[in-house]
Coordinates of C-alpha atoms in Angstrom, one line a residue:
X12 CA 116.0 -8.7 213.6
X13 CA 116.2 -5.0 212.9
X14 CA 117.6 -5.7 209.5
X15 CA 114.8 -8.1 208.7
X16 CA 112.1 -5.5 209.6
X17 CA 113.9 -2.9 207.5
X18 CA 113.9 -5.3 204.5
X19 CA 110.3 -6.1 205.0
X20 CA 109.4 -2.4 205.1
X21 CA 111.3 -1.8 201.9
X22 CA 109.4 -4.6 200.1
X23 CA 106.0 -3.3 201.4
X24 CA 107.0 0.2 200.3
X25 CA 108.0 -1.0 196.9
X26 CA 104.7 -2.9 196.4
X27 CA 102.7 0.2 197.4
X28 CA 104.7 2.3 195.0
X29 CA 104.0 -0.1 192.1
X30 CA 100.3 -0.2 192.9
X31 CA 100.1 3.6 193.1
X32 CA 102.0 3.9 189.8
X33 CA 99.6 1.6 188.1
X34 CA 96.6 3.5 189.5
X35 CA 98.1 6.8 188.2
X36 CA 98.6 5.3 184.7
X37 CA 95.1 3.9 184.7
X38 CA 93.6 7.3 185.7
X39 CA 95.7 9.0 183.1
X40 CA 94.6 6.6 180.4
X41 CA 90.9 6.6 181.3
X42 CA 89.9 9.9 179.7
X43 CA 91.9 9.1 176.6
X44 CA 90.2 5.6 176.3
X45 CA 86.8 7.2 176.8
X46 CA 87.6 9.8 174.1
X47 CA 88.7 7.0 171.7
X48 CA 85.5 5.1 172.4
X49 CA 83.4 8.3 171.9
X50 CA 85.1 8.9 168.6
X51 CA 84.5 5.4 167.5
X52 CA 80.8 5.7 168.4
X53 CA 80.6 9.0 166.6
X54 CA 82.0 7.6 163.4
X55 CA 79.3 4.8 163.3
X56 CA 76.7 6.2 161.0
X57 CA 73.0 5.6 161.5
X58 CA 71.8 4.0 158.3
X59 CA 68.4 4.4 156.7
X60 CA 65.6 3.9 155.8
X61 CA 64.3 3.1 159.3
X62 CA 61.3 1.3 157.8
X63 CA 62.0 -0.5 154.5
X64 CA 59.4 -0.3 151.8
X65 CA 57.4 -3.6 151.4
X66 CA 58.4 -4.9 147.9
X67 CA 57.8 -8.2 146.1
X68 CA 60.1 -10.9 147.5
X69 CA 61.7 -13.8 145.8
X70 CA 61.4 -16.9 147.9
X71 CA 62.8 -18.9 149.5
X72 CA 64.4 -16.5 152.0
X73 CA 66.6 -18.3 154.5
X74 CA 66.0 -15.9 157.4
X75 CA 62.3 -15.9 156.8
X76 CA 62.1 -19.6 156.7
X77 CA 64.0 -19.9 160.0
X78 CA 61.6 -17.4 161.6
X79 CA 58.6 -19.4 160.4
X80 CA 60.1 -22.6 161.7
X81 CA 60.5 -21.0 165.1
X82 CA 56.8 -20.0 165.1
X83 CA 55.8 -23.5 164.1
X84 CA 57.8 -24.9 167.1
X85 CA 56.4 -22.2 169.4
X86 CA 52.8 -23.0 168.7
X87 CA 53.3 -26.8 168.5
X88 CA 54.9 -26.7 172.0
X89 CA 52.0 -24.6 173.3
X90 CA 49.4 -27.3 172.6
X91 CA 48.2 -28.9 175.9
X92 CA 46.1 -32.0 176.0
X93 CA 43.9 -30.7 178.8
X94 CA 43.6 -26.9 178.5
X95 CA 44.7 -26.1 174.9
X96 CA 44.1 -29.0 172.6
X97 CA 43.9 -27.2 169.2
X98 CA 45.6 -24.3 167.5
X99 CA 45.3 -23.0 163.9
X100 CA 47.4 -20.1 162.7
X101 CA 48.2 -18.3 159.4
X102 CA 50.8 -15.6 158.5
X103 CA 50.0 -13.3 155.6
X104 CA 52.3 -10.9 153.7
X105 CA 50.4 -8.3 151.7
X106 CA 48.1 -10.4 149.5
X107 CA 49.6 -13.9 150.0
X108 CA 49.7 -16.6 152.7
X109 CA 53.3 -17.0 153.9
X110 CA 52.7 -19.9 156.4
X111 CA 49.9 -22.0 157.7
X112 CA 50.1 -24.2 160.8
X113 CA 47.6 -26.4 162.6
X114 CA 48.3 -28.3 165.8
X115 CA 46.7 -30.7 168.2
X116 CA 43.2 -32.3 167.8
X117 CA 39.8 -30.9 166.9
X118 CA 38.2 -32.9 169.7
X119 CA 40.5 -34.1 172.5
X120 CA 37.7 -36.3 173.8
X121 CA 37.7 -38.4 170.6
X122 CA 40.9 -40.6 170.2
X123 CA 40.3 -40.8 166.5
X124 CA 39.8 -37.0 166.1
X125 CA 41.9 -35.5 163.3
X126 CA 44.1 -32.4 163.6
X127 CA 42.5 -29.1 162.8
X128 CA 43.1 -27.4 159.5
X129 CA 42.7 -23.9 158.1
X130 CA 39.0 -24.6 157.5
X131 CA 38.3 -25.7 161.1
X132 CA 35.8 -23.3 162.8
X133 CA 36.5 -21.6 166.1
X134 CA 34.6 -19.0 168.1
X135 CA 36.5 -15.7 167.6
X136 CA 34.9 -13.9 170.6
X137 CA 35.9 -10.2 170.7
X138 CA 37.4 -10.3 167.2
X139 CA 33.7 -9.9 166.3
X140 CA 34.2 -6.2 167.3
X141 CA 36.1 -5.7 164.0
X142 CA 32.8 -6.0 162.1
X143 CA 30.8 -3.2 163.7
X144 CA 33.9 -1.1 163.1
X145 CA 34.1 -2.1 159.4
X146 CA 30.4 -1.2 159.2
X147 CA 31.1 2.2 160.6
X148 CA 33.9 2.9 158.2
X149 CA 32.0 1.6 155.2
X150 CA 29.0 3.8 155.9
X151 CA 31.3 6.7 156.4
X152 CA 33.1 6.1 153.1
X153 CA 29.7 5.7 151.3
X154 CA 28.5 9.1 152.8
X155 CA 25.7 7.5 154.9
X156 CA 27.5 8.6 158.0
X157 CA 28.6 12.2 157.8
X158 CA 31.5 12.0 160.2
X159 CA 33.3 9.4 162.3
X160 CA 33.0 12.0 165.1
X161 CA 29.3 12.4 164.9
X162 CA 27.8 12.3 168.4
X163 CA 25.7 9.2 169.2
X164 CA 22.7 11.5 170.0
X165 CA 22.5 12.4 166.3
X166 CA 21.3 8.9 165.5
X167 CA 19.5 8.1 168.8
X168 CA 18.0 11.2 170.3
X169 CA 16.7 9.4 173.4
X170 CA 20.2 8.3 174.5
X171 CA 21.1 9.6 178.0
X172 CA 23.5 8.6 180.8
X173 CA 24.7 10.2 184.0
X174 CA 28.1 11.9 183.7
X175 CA 29.1 13.3 187.1
X176 CA 32.8 13.5 185.9
X177 CA 32.0 15.9 183.1
X178 CA 34.4 18.9 183.0
X179 CA 31.4 21.2 182.9
X180 CA 29.6 19.5 185.8
X181 CA 29.5 22.7 187.9
X182 CA 27.4 22.5 191.0
X183 CA 26.7 19.4 193.0
X184 CA 23.1 19.2 191.7
X185 CA 24.6 18.6 188.2
X186 CA 26.0 15.3 189.3
X187 CA 22.8 13.7 188.1
X188 CA 22.6 15.5 184.8
X189 CA 22.7 13.4 181.6
X190 CA 25.3 13.5 178.9
X191 CA 24.7 16.5 176.6
X192 CA 26.4 18.8 174.1
X193 CA 28.0 20.6 177.0
X194 CA 30.2 17.6 177.8
X195 CA 32.8 15.8 175.7
X196 CA 31.0 14.1 172.9
X197 CA 30.3 10.4 172.9
X198 CA 31.2 10.0 169.3
X199 CA 30.9 7.0 166.9
X200 CA 34.7 6.8 166.7
X201 CA 35.1 6.8 170.4
X202 CA 32.6 4.0 170.8
X203 CA 34.7 2.0 168.3
X204 CA 38.0 2.6 170.1
X205 CA 37.2 1.9 173.8
X206 CA 37.1 5.6 174.5
X207 CA 33.3 5.9 175.1
X208 CA 33.4 5.9 178.8
X209 CA 30.4 3.5 178.8
X210 CA 30.4 0.6 181.3
X211 CA 31.7 -2.8 180.3
X212 CA 28.2 -4.3 180.5
X213 CA 24.8 -3.0 181.2
X214 CA 23.8 -2.9 184.8
X215 CA 22.4 -6.2 186.1
X216 CA 23.1 -8.1 182.9
X217 CA 25.5 -10.7 181.7
X218 CA 26.6 -11.6 178.1
X219 CA 23.5 -13.8 177.7
X220 CA 21.1 -10.9 178.3
X221 CA 18.4 -11.2 175.6
X222 CA 17.0 -7.6 175.7
X223 CA 16.8 -5.2 172.8
X224 CA 18.4 -1.8 172.1
X225 CA 15.4 0.1 173.5
X226 CA 15.7 -1.8 176.8
X227 CA 19.5 -1.2 176.7
X228 CA 18.9 2.6 176.4
X229 CA 16.4 2.5 179.3
X230 CA 19.0 0.8 181.5
X231 CA 21.7 3.3 180.5
X232 CA 19.6 6.3 181.5
X233 CA 20.1 5.3 185.2
X234 CA 23.7 4.3 184.7
X235 CA 26.9 6.3 185.0
X236 CA 29.8 6.9 182.6
X237 CA 33.1 5.3 183.8
X238 CA 35.1 8.2 182.4
X239 CA 34.5 11.3 180.3
X240 CA 34.4 10.2 176.6
X241 CA 37.7 10.5 174.9
X242 CA 39.8 10.8 178.1
X243 CA 40.5 7.2 179.2
X244 CA 40.8 3.8 177.6
X245 CA 38.1 1.6 179.1
X246 CA 36.9 -1.7 177.6
X247 CA 33.2 -1.7 176.8
X248 CA 31.1 -4.4 175.2
X249 CA 28.1 -2.1 175.5
X250 CA 29.7 0.4 173.2
X251 CA 30.1 -2.0 170.3
X252 CA 26.7 -3.6 170.7
X253 CA 25.1 -0.2 170.8
X254 CA 27.1 1.1 167.9
X255 CA 26.2 -1.9 165.7
X256 CA 22.5 -1.9 166.5
X257 CA 22.0 1.8 166.1
X258 CA 23.9 2.1 162.8
X259 CA 21.9 -0.9 161.5
X260 CA 18.6 0.4 162.5
X261 CA 19.0 4.1 162.0
X262 CA 21.4 4.3 159.0
X263 CA 20.9 1.1 157.0
X264 CA 17.3 0.2 157.9
X265 CA 18.2 -3.4 158.4
X266 CA 19.5 -5.6 161.2
X267 CA 23.3 -5.7 161.9
X268 CA 23.9 -9.4 161.2
X269 CA 22.2 -9.3 157.8
X270 CA 24.1 -6.2 156.8
X271 CA 27.5 -7.7 157.8
X272 CA 26.6 -10.9 155.9
X273 CA 25.6 -9.1 152.7
X274 CA 28.2 -6.3 152.7
X275 CA 31.3 -7.8 154.3
X276 CA 31.3 -11.6 154.5
X277 CA 29.8 -12.2 151.0
X278 CA 32.1 -9.6 149.4
X279 CA 35.2 -11.1 150.9
X280 CA 34.1 -14.7 150.2
X281 CA 34.2 -15.4 153.9
X282 CA 31.9 -18.4 153.6
X283 CA 32.9 -20.0 156.9
X284 CA 32.3 -17.0 159.1
X285 CA 29.0 -16.1 160.7
X286 CA 26.9 -15.6 163.8
X287 CA 24.5 -18.6 164.1
X288 CA 25.9 -21.8 165.6
X289 CA 23.9 -24.2 163.6
X290 CA 24.3 -28.0 163.9
X291 CA 26.4 -28.1 160.7
X292 CA 28.7 -25.3 162.1
X293 CA 29.1 -27.2 165.4
X294 CA 30.2 -30.3 163.6
X295 CA 33.0 -28.4 161.9
X296 CA 34.2 -26.6 165.1
X297 CA 37.2 -27.4 167.2
X298 CA 35.8 -28.4 170.6
X299 CA 36.5 -25.6 173.1
X300 CA 37.5 -26.5 176.7
X301 CA 38.0 -24.9 180.1
X302 CA 41.3 -25.2 181.9
X303 CA 40.2 -28.5 183.5
X304 CA 39.6 -30.0 180.1
X305 CA 35.8 -29.9 180.4
X306 CA 34.0 -29.0 177.1
X307 CA 32.7 -25.4 177.0
X308 CA 29.0 -24.8 176.0
X309 CA 28.3 -23.0 172.7
X310 CA 25.8 -20.4 174.1
X311 CA 24.4 -17.4 172.3
X312 CA 25.3 -13.9 173.6
X313 CA 21.9 -12.3 173.0
X314 CA 22.0 -8.4 172.7
X315 CA 25.8 -8.6 173.0
X316 CA 26.2 -10.6 169.8
X317 CA 28.0 -7.8 167.8
X318 CA 30.6 -7.7 170.6
X319 CA 31.5 -11.4 170.7
X320 CA 29.2 -13.9 169.0
X321 CA 31.0 -14.8 165.7
X322 CA 32.8 -17.9 164.6
X323 CA 35.3 -18.2 161.7
X324 CA 38.3 -20.1 160.3
X325 CA 41.9 -19.3 159.9
X326 CA 41.4 -19.2 156.1
X327 CA 38.6 -16.6 156.4
X328 CA 40.6 -14.6 158.9
X329 CA 43.5 -14.5 156.4
X330 CA 41.1 -13.0 153.8
X331 CA 40.1 -10.3 156.3
X332 CA 43.8 -9.6 157.2
X333 CA 44.7 -9.2 153.5
X334 CA 41.8 -6.9 153.0
X335 CA 42.8 -4.7 156.0
X336 CA 46.4 -4.6 154.6
X337 CA 45.1 -3.4 151.2
X338 CA 45.9 -6.6 149.5
X339 CA 42.5 -7.1 147.9
X340 CA 42.8 -3.8 146.0
X341 CA 39.8 -1.9 147.5
X342 CA 37.4 -4.9 147.6
X343 CA 35.8 -3.4 150.8
X344 CA 37.4 -0.1 151.7
X345 CA 39.6 2.4 149.9
X346 CA 43.2 2.6 151.0
X347 CA 42.8 6.0 152.7
X348 CA 39.9 4.6 154.7
X349 CA 42.0 1.6 155.7
X350 CA 44.9 3.9 156.8
X351 CA 42.5 5.8 159.0
X352 CA 41.1 2.6 160.5
X353 CA 44.6 1.3 161.3
X354 CA 45.9 4.6 162.9
X355 CA 46.2 4.7 166.7
X356 CA 43.6 7.0 168.2
X357 CA 44.7 7.5 171.8
X358 CA 47.6 6.6 174.1
X359 CA 46.3 4.7 177.1
X360 CA 47.2 5.0 180.8
X361 CA 49.8 2.7 182.2
X362 CA 47.3 0.3 183.8
X363 CA 45.5 -0.5 180.6
X364 CA 46.5 -3.7 178.8
X365 CA 47.8 -2.0 175.7
X366 CA 49.9 1.1 175.0
X367 CA 47.3 2.7 172.7
X368 CA 43.9 2.0 171.4
X369 CA 42.4 2.2 167.9
X370 CA 39.2 1.3 166.0
X371 CA 38.8 -1.4 167.4
X372 CA 42.4 -2.3 168.1
X373 CA 44.8 -2.7 171.0
X374 CA 48.1 -1.4 169.8
X375 CA 51.6 -2.0 171.1
X376 CA 55.1 -1.5 169.8
X377 CA 57.7 -4.1 168.8
X378 CA 61.0 -3.2 167.2
X379 CA 59.5 0.4 166.7
X380 CA 56.6 -1.0 164.6
X381 CA 53.0 -0.6 165.7
X382 CA 51.5 -4.0 166.1
X383 CA 47.7 -3.6 165.7
X384 CA 45.8 -6.4 167.2
X385 CA 42.4 -7.6 168.5
X386 CA 42.3 -10.2 171.2
X387 CA 39.2 -12.3 172.0
X388 CA 38.5 -14.7 174.8
X389 CA 35.2 -16.5 175.5
X390 CA 34.4 -19.7 177.3
X391 CA 36.5 -22.5 175.7
X392 CA 38.1 -20.3 173.0
X393 CA 40.7 -17.6 172.5
X394 CA 41.7 -15.8 169.3
X395 CA 44.0 -13.0 168.1
X396 CA 44.1 -11.2 164.8
X397 CA 47.1 -8.9 164.5
X398 CA 48.7 -6.7 161.8
X399 CA 52.0 -4.8 161.3
X400 CA 50.7 -2.3 158.7
X401 CA 54.2 -0.9 157.8
X402 CA 55.4 -4.3 156.8
X403 CA 52.1 -5.4 155.2
X404 CA 52.3 -8.4 157.7
X405 CA 49.5 -10.2 159.5
X406 CA 49.2 -13.1 161.9
X407 CA 46.0 -14.8 163.2
X408 CA 46.0 -17.4 165.9
X409 CA 42.8 -19.3 166.8
X410 CA 42.7 -21.5 169.9
X411 CA 40.3 -24.1 171.3
X412 CA 41.1 -23.9 175.0
X413 CA 42.6 -21.3 177.3
X414 CA 45.1 -18.8 176.2
X415 CA 48.5 -19.5 177.8
X416 CA 49.1 -17.2 180.8
X417 CA 52.8 -17.5 181.0
X418 CA 53.6 -16.1 177.6
X419 CA 52.1 -14.0 174.8
X420 CA 52.2 -16.3 171.8
X421 CA 51.6 -13.5 169.3
X422 CA 54.3 -11.1 170.7
X423 CA 56.7 -14.1 170.8
X424 CA 55.9 -15.0 167.2
X425 CA 56.5 -11.4 166.1
X426 CA 59.9 -11.3 167.9
X427 CA 60.9 -13.9 165.2
X428 CA 58.9 -12.6 162.3
X429 CA 59.4 -8.8 162.3
X430 CA 63.2 -8.8 162.1
X431 CA 63.1 -11.5 159.4
X432 CA 60.6 -9.7 157.2
X433 CA 62.3 -6.3 157.8
X434 CA 65.6 -7.9 156.8
X435 CA 64.1 -9.5 153.7
X436 CA 62.7 -6.1 152.5
X437 CA 66.0 -4.4 153.2
X438 CA 67.9 -7.0 151.2
X439 CA 65.4 -7.1 148.3
X440 CA 66.3 -5.5 145.1
X441 CA 63.9 -2.6 144.3
X442 CA 62.3 -3.0 140.8
X443 CA 62.1 0.5 139.4
X444 CA 59.8 1.4 136.5
X445 CA 61.1 3.1 133.4
X446 CA 59.0 5.7 131.6
X447 CA 57.3 4.5 128.3
X448 CA 59.5 6.9 126.4
X449 CA 62.5 8.3 128.2
X450 CA 63.5 10.7 125.4
X451 CA 61.6 13.8 126.6
X452 CA 63.3 13.6 130.0
X453 CA 66.9 13.0 128.9
X454 CA 69.2 16.1 128.8
X455 CA 70.6 18.9 130.9
X456 CA 68.6 20.9 133.4
X457 CA 69.3 24.0 135.5
X458 CA 67.5 26.0 138.1
X459 CA 68.3 29.8 137.7
X460 CA 71.8 28.9 136.5
X461 CA 72.8 27.9 140.0
X462 CA 72.3 24.2 140.2
X463 CA 72.8 21.9 137.2
X464 CA 71.5 18.3 136.6
X465 CA 72.0 15.7 133.9
X466 CA 69.3 13.1 133.4
X467 CA 70.2 10.0 131.5
X468 CA 69.0 6.4 131.0
X469 CA 70.6 3.4 132.6
X470 CA 70.8 -0.1 131.2
X471 CA 67.3 -0.9 132.4
X472 CA 65.9 2.3 130.8
X473 CA 65.3 3.8 134.3
X474 CA 66.1 7.5 134.6
X475 CA 69.0 8.6 136.8
X476 CA 69.6 12.2 137.7
X477 CA 73.1 13.5 138.7
X478 CA 74.2 16.9 139.8
X479 CA 77.2 18.5 138.2
X480 CA 78.8 22.0 137.7
X481 CA 80.6 24.5 140.0
X482 CA 78.1 24.2 142.9
X483 CA 78.5 20.5 143.5
X484 CA 79.8 19.8 147.1
X485 CA 82.6 17.4 146.6
X486 CA 82.4 16.4 150.3
X487 CA 79.2 14.5 149.4
X488 CA 80.1 11.0 148.3
X489 CA 79.4 10.6 144.5
X490 CA 76.9 7.8 145.1
X491 CA 74.6 10.1 147.0
X492 CA 74.8 12.7 144.2
X493 CA 73.1 10.3 141.9
X494 CA 69.4 9.7 142.2
X495 CA 67.2 7.2 140.5
X496 CA 63.7 8.1 139.3
X497 CA 60.9 5.5 139.6
X498 CA 58.2 6.2 137.0
X499 CA 54.6 6.4 138.4
X500 CA 52.6 8.2 135.8
X501 CA 52.9 10.7 133.0
X502 CA 55.7 13.2 134.1
X503 CA 55.5 12.0 137.7
X504 CA 58.4 10.0 139.2
X505 CA 59.5 9.0 142.7
X506 CA 63.0 9.8 144.0
X507 CA 64.9 6.6 145.0
X508 CA 68.2 6.4 146.9
X509 CA 70.1 3.2 146.8
X510 CA 69.7 1.5 150.3
X511 CA 71.1 1.6 152.8
X512 CA 72.2 5.2 153.0
X513 CA 73.1 7.5 155.9
X514 CA 70.0 8.9 157.7
X515 CA 71.8 12.3 157.8
X516 CA 74.5 13.5 155.5
X517 CA 76.9 16.2 156.5
X518 CA 77.2 19.0 153.9
X519 CA 79.6 21.6 155.1
X520 CA 78.2 22.7 158.5
X521 CA 74.6 21.5 157.8
X522 CA 72.9 18.1 158.0
X523 CA 70.7 16.9 155.2
X524 CA 68.1 14.2 155.8
X525 CA 68.3 11.7 153.0
X526 CA 65.5 9.7 154.5
X527 CA 63.2 12.7 154.1
X528 CA 64.0 13.0 150.4
X529 CA 63.9 9.3 149.6
X530 CA 60.6 8.3 148.0
X531 CA 59.5 11.9 147.5
X532 CA 57.5 12.7 144.3
X533 CA 59.3 14.4 141.4
X534 CA 57.2 16.1 138.8
X535 CA 58.3 17.2 135.3
X536 CA 56.3 20.2 134.2
X537 CA 55.8 21.0 130.5
X538 CA 58.3 23.4 129.0
X539 CA 57.8 26.3 126.5
X540 CA 59.6 26.6 123.1
X541 CA 62.6 28.1 124.8
X542 CA 63.0 25.1 127.1
X543 CA 61.8 27.0 130.2
X544 CA 59.1 25.9 132.6
X545 CA 56.5 28.5 133.4
X546 CA 55.3 28.5 137.0
X547 CA 53.1 31.6 136.6
X548 CA 49.7 30.3 135.7
X549 CA 48.4 30.7 139.3
X550 CA 50.5 33.7 140.3
X551 CA 48.9 37.1 140.5
X552 CA 50.5 40.5 140.9
X553 CA 48.8 43.2 143.1
X554 CA 49.0 46.9 142.2
X555 CA 46.8 49.0 144.4
X556 CA 43.2 47.7 144.1
X557 CA 44.0 45.8 140.9
X558 CA 45.3 42.2 140.4
X559 CA 46.9 40.9 137.3
X560 CA 48.1 37.5 136.2
X561 CA 51.8 37.2 135.9
X562 CA 51.3 36.3 132.2
X563 CA 49.7 39.6 131.6
X564 CA 52.4 41.5 133.4
X565 CA 55.0 39.7 131.3
X566 CA 53.2 40.8 128.1
X567 CA 53.2 44.4 129.4
X568 CA 56.9 44.1 130.0
X569 CA 57.4 42.8 126.5
X570 CA 55.8 46.0 125.1
X571 CA 58.2 48.2 127.1
X572 CA 61.4 46.4 126.7
X573 CA 63.3 45.0 123.8
X574 CA 66.7 44.2 122.5
X575 CA 67.6 47.9 122.0
X576 CA 66.7 49.2 125.5
X577 CA 67.4 48.1 129.0
X578 CA 64.7 47.6 131.7
X579 CA 66.1 50.7 133.5
X580 CA 65.7 52.8 130.4
X581 CA 62.2 51.6 129.9
X582 CA 61.3 52.6 133.5
X583 CA 62.6 56.1 133.0
X584 CA 60.5 56.5 129.8
X585 CA 57.4 55.0 131.3
X586 CA 55.7 58.3 132.3
X587 CA 56.2 59.7 128.8
X588 CA 55.0 56.5 127.1
X589 CA 51.9 55.9 129.2
X590 CA 49.4 57.3 126.7
X591 CA 51.0 55.4 123.8
X592 CA 51.1 52.2 125.9
X593 CA 47.5 52.4 127.0
X594 CA 46.4 52.8 123.4
X595 CA 48.7 50.0 122.1
X596 CA 46.6 47.3 120.4
X597 CA 48.7 44.5 122.0
X598 CA 48.1 45.8 125.6
X599 CA 46.2 43.0 127.6
X600 CA 42.6 43.9 128.4
X601 CA 43.4 43.6 132.1
X602 CA 45.2 46.9 132.1
X603 CA 42.5 49.1 130.4
X604 CA 40.8 50.0 133.8
X605 CA 44.2 50.9 135.2
X606 CA 44.9 53.2 132.3
X607 CA 41.9 55.4 133.3
X608 CA 43.6 56.4 136.6
X609 CA 45.7 59.6 136.9
X610 CA 48.6 57.7 138.4
X611 CA 48.6 55.0 135.7
X612 CA 52.2 55.9 134.7
X613 CA 53.6 55.1 138.1
X614 CA 51.6 51.9 138.4
X615 CA 52.6 50.7 135.0
X616 CA 56.2 51.4 135.9
X617 CA 56.0 49.3 139.0
X618 CA 54.4 46.5 137.0
X619 CA 57.1 46.6 134.3
X620 CA 59.7 46.4 137.2
X621 CA 58.0 43.1 138.2
X622 CA 58.0 41.9 134.6
X623 CA 61.7 42.3 134.4
X624 CA 62.2 40.2 137.5
X625 CA 59.4 37.6 137.0
X626 CA 61.7 34.7 138.1
X627 CA 61.7 36.2 141.6
X628 CA 57.9 36.5 141.4
X629 CA 57.5 32.8 140.5
X630 CA 59.2 31.7 143.7
X631 CA 57.4 34.3 145.8
X632 CA 60.4 36.5 146.6
X633 CA 58.5 39.6 145.4
X634 CA 56.0 41.0 147.9
X635 CA 53.4 41.9 145.3
X636 CA 53.2 38.3 144.0
X637 CA 50.8 35.7 145.4
X638 CA 49.6 32.2 144.5
X639 CA 53.0 30.6 143.8

């Protein structure tokens, strides 16, 4: 019995020893394994560009077709015979329609009703707010509105509203003061970007209120701002109706709807978009329904019409999206104006329904891209117009019925679409433009005999630039030492790296951002007869109270230096030569007043010193030189 217990103890001891040995080996190996993993991660380079450039695509593209098929299936499965009987949607890419889908029935109450199509009309609800915003930007671009940040009072001097939250509210008695120049301005831009602080609706009114702008201003005088303007995202139908009516009356001298019809809808050929629900329009509309399947009435919104009255079709909304993406080539607004309109204005608080707000957009991020969208919901209808400006991509979804509460159809669609379009752009071959005549650009170039470049022509007549010589860092892979030049206009090119490339390239102990250099402009300046580029036309040299152009200083230096004397010798002889120099017929007229001073010799000596080192002056290394 004693022997058995001894044997059992030995077995237990052996097992414990094995376990402890394994634990020891595991602990020993852990840091080494972690180090190996870290090294592996460190060697994985981040590749660029982060955002590929939108370029013309050659269709079909398999990944893009697969994404569109998923969107088709998503929207088809979202149709519900009771609460969402009809959906029309279009995807645009730059200036073309990529996909068009229509699902369900125009009128679920009619068994013989056909499916909707891209010309079926829907109420677009708050997508109507895009049009007062377009009006604002058009009037600003045309110079009729001086600034997007003009205060509302500039156009309506009897506007007033209580602002007890103003940062300059001071004493308790000021809690009833009206908005004035002492408080944050209620500007036109803030009105168009849900930052006005105005209430959602006028007090004691609903969307059917039939008053006018004067009556609205009277109601606002006894109302209160929800927030200081520009400090908080707050949805306001009042802001857009007020903006539209005041701009129309005070700036254009017409009514808002007429101005939109003449200056936007007609110019964009949006023939099936408007405000008035005529019998003909109603016959062409998909029938909107409530969640119980009952048809929704087509009522008019009265004074709130600019904020939500309009109807449209998927085809017309596609025209609008292409315009906003710049695909219509400045039909309505210039590209700079469009860029301003699509830029986020303010990051919203966590309880707001979007991450940021714009004019008039709700903006969220997907895959690091800003998705700029406007949602609209009105009895029986729902709509979303959305854009991804970096990808020149747009999606509109028009619905007769209730927007699904369990998923965001637009975000889900972009979860398929953005990676596919991004991948297509990354894989697309860039088409680079050659110069009309490459001969003037071909040859060898140097900067101060330090860095050397050869520019030559490839098989497609596109210019390529390659560094060579003693200062080339051989640690940089050869393919990143060769740059393509895309011709834009006379002597102006764009630097192009072959994609993908490392975002950061290690050069000795420094990191160089290739992404920052990719697509930068490259300008060839005219050369003189010696093959040198003169940067000096705007450079001036200061001597006491006098200023001289660098060209004049160079001419002065040419008079004092030559092949037979060094610059140092010229400087030593300057004092003795001053009289002769000042009477020299080739002396530039700029220096005649200087010659009248007693210390002219010393001043001219300093100027000649600059003339002998004008290369330093041209890159602003010399303190007396300005304007480089």
